[in-house]
Short mmCIF file of C-alpha atoms in Angstrom, two decimals:
data_model
loop_
_atom_site.label_atom_id
_atom_site.label_comp_id
_atom_site.label_asym_id
_atom_site.label_seq_id
_atom_site.Cartn_x
_atom_site.Cartn_y
_atom_site.Cartn_z
CA UNK Q 8 -0.93 -21.53 -23.32
CA UNK Q 9 -2.22 -17.98 -23.13
CA UNK Q 10 -1.16 -17.34 -19.50
CA UNK Q 11 2.13 -15.91 -18.24
CA UNK Q 12 3.75 -15.61 -14.83
CA UNK Q 13 5.12 -12.17 -13.95
CA UNK Q 14 7.55 -12.16 -11.00
CA UNK Q 15 8.08 -8.56 -9.92
CA UNK Q 16 11.14 -7.33 -7.98
CA UNK Q 17 11.88 -10.23 -5.66
CA UNK Q 18 15.33 -8.77 -5.07
CA UNK Q 19 17.85 -8.95 -2.25
CA UNK Q 20 17.44 -5.35 -1.02
CA UNK Q 21 13.97 -6.36 0.24
CA UNK Q 22 15.32 -9.09 2.53
CA UNK Q 23 17.13 -9.06 5.91
CA UNK Q 24 19.96 -6.54 5.94
CA UNK Q 25 18.86 -5.11 2.59
CA UNK Q 26 18.49 -1.40 1.94
CA UNK Q 27 14.65 -1.55 1.86
CA UNK Q 28 13.76 -4.46 4.13
CA UNK Q 29 10.15 -5.64 3.94
CA UNK Q 30 8.00 -7.48 6.46
CA UNK Q 31 7.98 -11.27 5.87
CA UNK Q 32 9.71 -11.27 2.46
CA UNK Q 33 10.97 -14.83 3.00
CA UNK Q 34 7.50 -16.38 3.17
CA UNK Q 35 6.32 -14.38 0.16
CA UNK Q 36 9.39 -15.49 -1.82
CA UNK Q 37 8.81 -19.14 -0.84
CA UNK Q 38 5.23 -18.89 -2.10
CA UNK Q 39 6.40 -17.18 -5.29
CA UNK Q 40 8.88 -20.04 -5.75
CA UNK Q 41 5.98 -22.54 -5.52
CA UNK Q 42 4.12 -20.66 -8.26
CA UNK Q 43 7.31 -20.47 -10.33
CA UNK Q 44 7.84 -24.21 -9.90
CA UNK Q 45 4.28 -24.89 -11.11
CA UNK Q 46 4.89 -22.72 -14.21
CA UNK Q 47 8.23 -24.42 -14.89
CA UNK Q 48 6.46 -27.79 -14.90
CA UNK Q 49 3.31 -26.71 -16.76
CA UNK Q 50 3.95 -23.54 -18.77
CA UNK Q 51 7.72 -22.99 -18.95
CA UNK Q 52 7.53 -20.88 -22.11
CA UNK Q 53 5.73 -18.01 -20.37
CA UNK Q 54 7.79 -16.97 -17.36
CA UNK Q 55 8.81 -13.32 -17.03
CA UNK Q 56 11.12 -12.01 -14.30
CA UNK Q 57 11.00 -8.25 -13.70
CA UNK Q 58 14.03 -6.64 -12.07
CA UNK Q 59 14.05 -3.05 -10.87
CA UNK Q 60 17.37 -1.27 -11.42
CA UNK Q 61 17.52 2.24 -9.96
CA UNK Q 62 18.13 4.96 -12.53
CA UNK Q 63 19.52 7.27 -9.85
CA UNK Q 64 21.46 6.73 -6.62
CA UNK Q 65 18.83 8.95 -4.95
CA UNK Q 66 16.49 5.95 -4.86
CA UNK Q 67 18.79 4.43 -2.23
CA UNK Q 68 18.23 0.78 -3.15
CA UNK Q 69 18.33 -1.50 -6.22
CA UNK Q 70 21.48 0.32 -7.21
CA UNK Q 71 23.33 -1.05 -10.24
CA UNK Q 72 26.25 -3.38 -9.52
CA UNK Q 73 25.22 -4.03 -5.91
CA UNK Q 74 24.19 -7.27 -4.24
CA UNK Q 75 20.82 -5.71 -3.35
CA UNK Q 76 19.74 -5.38 -6.99
CA UNK Q 77 20.16 -9.11 -7.60
CA UNK Q 78 17.12 -11.36 -7.90
CA UNK Q 79 16.70 -13.55 -4.81
CA UNK Q 80 17.98 -17.11 -5.16
CA UNK Q 81 14.52 -18.62 -4.50
CA UNK Q 82 13.25 -17.25 -7.83
CA UNK Q 83 16.41 -16.92 -9.93
CA UNK Q 84 15.63 -16.86 -13.66
CA UNK Q 85 16.69 -19.80 -15.77
CA UNK Q 86 18.41 -19.23 -19.10
CA UNK Q 87 15.21 -19.80 -21.12
CA UNK Q 88 13.11 -17.38 -19.00
CA UNK Q 89 12.63 -13.75 -19.95
CA UNK Q 90 14.22 -11.02 -17.82
CA UNK Q 91 12.75 -7.52 -18.06
CA UNK Q 92 14.61 -4.57 -16.54
CA UNK Q 93 12.51 -1.66 -15.30
CA UNK Q 94 13.06 1.71 -13.68
CA UNK Q 95 9.51 2.56 -12.64
CA UNK Q 96 6.90 0.96 -10.36
CA UNK Q 97 4.80 -0.09 -13.37
CA UNK Q 98 6.49 -3.12 -14.99
CA UNK Q 99 5.07 -2.11 -18.38
CA UNK Q 100 6.28 1.50 -18.37
CA UNK Q 101 9.20 1.98 -20.78
CA UNK Q 102 9.98 -1.76 -20.87
CA UNK Q 103 9.55 -4.46 -23.48
CA UNK Q 104 7.19 -6.49 -21.26
CA UNK Q 105 4.06 -5.64 -23.25
CA UNK Q 106 5.77 -6.44 -26.57
CA UNK Q 107 7.10 -9.75 -25.24
CA UNK Q 108 3.64 -10.76 -23.98
CA UNK Q 109 2.04 -9.77 -27.31
CA UNK Q 110 4.55 -11.89 -29.25
CA UNK Q 111 3.46 -14.92 -27.25
CA UNK Q 112 -0.25 -14.01 -27.55
CA UNK Q 113 -0.62 -13.84 -23.78
CA UNK Q 114 -4.02 -12.67 -22.52
CA UNK Q 115 -3.87 -13.78 -18.87
CA UNK Q 116 -1.30 -12.91 -16.21
CA UNK Q 117 -0.44 -14.37 -12.83
CA UNK Q 118 1.44 -11.78 -10.75
CA UNK Q 119 3.65 -12.28 -7.68
CA UNK Q 120 6.30 -10.06 -6.12
CA UNK Q 121 7.20 -7.02 -4.11
CA UNK Q 122 6.16 -4.37 -2.85
CA UNK Q 123 2.40 -4.86 -2.69
CA UNK Q 124 1.63 -1.15 -2.25
CA UNK Q 125 3.93 0.04 -5.01
CA UNK Q 126 5.14 -2.12 -7.91
CA UNK Q 127 2.53 -4.85 -7.53
CA UNK Q 128 -0.31 -2.32 -7.40
CA UNK Q 129 1.07 -0.33 -10.36
CA UNK Q 130 1.74 -3.44 -12.45
CA UNK Q 131 -1.64 -5.09 -11.81
CA UNK Q 132 -3.55 -1.89 -12.59
CA UNK Q 133 -1.52 -1.30 -15.76
CA UNK Q 134 -2.04 -4.91 -16.85
CA UNK Q 135 -5.79 -4.59 -16.54
CA UNK Q 136 -5.76 -1.22 -18.32
CA UNK Q 137 -3.89 -2.95 -21.16
CA UNK Q 138 -6.57 -5.64 -21.38
CA UNK Q 139 -4.99 -8.56 -19.51
CA UNK Q 140 -7.06 -10.85 -17.31
CA UNK Q 141 -5.02 -10.78 -14.12
CA UNK Q 142 -4.63 -13.06 -11.12
CA UNK Q 143 -2.74 -11.81 -8.07
CA UNK Q 144 -1.25 -14.37 -5.69
CA UNK Q 145 -1.50 -12.28 -2.54
CA UNK Q 146 0.58 -14.41 -0.20
CA UNK Q 147 3.41 -14.41 -2.75
CA UNK Q 148 3.72 -10.65 -2.23
CA UNK Q 149 5.20 -8.55 0.57
CA UNK Q 150 5.31 -4.93 1.67
CA UNK Q 151 6.45 -2.82 4.62
CA UNK Q 152 5.12 -0.48 7.27
CA UNK Q 153 4.21 2.95 5.94
CA UNK Q 154 3.89 6.25 7.70
CA UNK Q 155 2.12 9.53 7.14
CA UNK Q 156 2.84 12.40 9.49
CA UNK Q 157 2.63 10.78 12.95
CA UNK Q 158 0.59 7.78 11.81
CA UNK Q 159 2.19 4.35 11.30
CA UNK Q 160 0.36 1.84 9.08
CA UNK Q 161 1.56 -1.72 9.77
CA UNK Q 162 2.64 -3.78 6.76
CA UNK Q 163 -0.21 -6.27 7.17
CA UNK Q 164 -2.78 -3.46 6.93
CA UNK Q 165 -0.95 -1.92 3.97
CA UNK Q 166 -0.88 -5.30 2.21
CA UNK Q 167 -4.54 -6.14 2.75
CA UNK Q 168 -5.70 -2.62 1.90
CA UNK Q 169 -4.03 -2.81 -1.49
CA UNK Q 170 -5.02 -6.44 -2.10
CA UNK Q 171 -8.59 -5.59 -1.12
CA UNK Q 172 -8.63 -2.62 -3.49
CA UNK Q 173 -7.35 -4.75 -6.39
CA UNK Q 174 -9.67 -7.72 -5.76
CA UNK Q 175 -12.62 -7.83 -8.08
CA UNK Q 176 -12.25 -4.81 -10.37
CA UNK Q 177 -8.58 -5.36 -11.15
CA UNK Q 178 -7.64 -8.90 -10.31
CA UNK Q 179 -8.75 -12.29 -9.18
CA UNK Q 180 -6.91 -12.36 -5.85
CA UNK Q 181 -6.07 -15.74 -4.33
CA UNK Q 182 -3.57 -17.58 -2.16
CA UNK Q 183 -0.75 -19.78 -3.41
CA UNK Q 184 -2.60 -22.86 -2.15
CA UNK Q 185 -5.82 -21.88 -3.93
CA UNK Q 186 -3.98 -21.24 -7.21
CA UNK Q 187 -2.17 -24.59 -7.05
CA UNK Q 188 -5.36 -26.51 -6.20
CA UNK Q 189 -7.30 -24.77 -8.95
CA UNK Q 190 -4.54 -25.32 -11.51
CA UNK Q 191 -3.95 -29.03 -10.91
#
């Protein structure tokens, strides 16, 4: 198969009591687990887990050797699945992800993960710039409230703004349910 699943940063610091708690990470992780399960049954050779490990303590989360950096149990990699470590929002930047995909002759990507406005956005845009046909499973992603000066932007608006910007020009955006129906 020429399609790979990329699971980006579904790590414990994004969940309750983590150092960078998101809004509704549990539901996003459950949906990502459904997509992962489908790939394990139908395309187990092409599953890539991306884990962000902070290069500096200044980042404040995903610190090496902490519980928060660990991949969440709902999407834990199996021994035969590829794990890519990154230090930037873009999962391709200074990682072996592109090389690993090229070795397997992958041309299509399905992306799930966290945070919609940061690592998902950067990874999807980079993937398309690199020539990959990309599908984003929007309800298998999560983000958080953002602020600028005295303005608060709720997580739902952040999420749909970024998903809306990616849809069409950068990705085929769909729900978990739609992907599973279309793929069966």
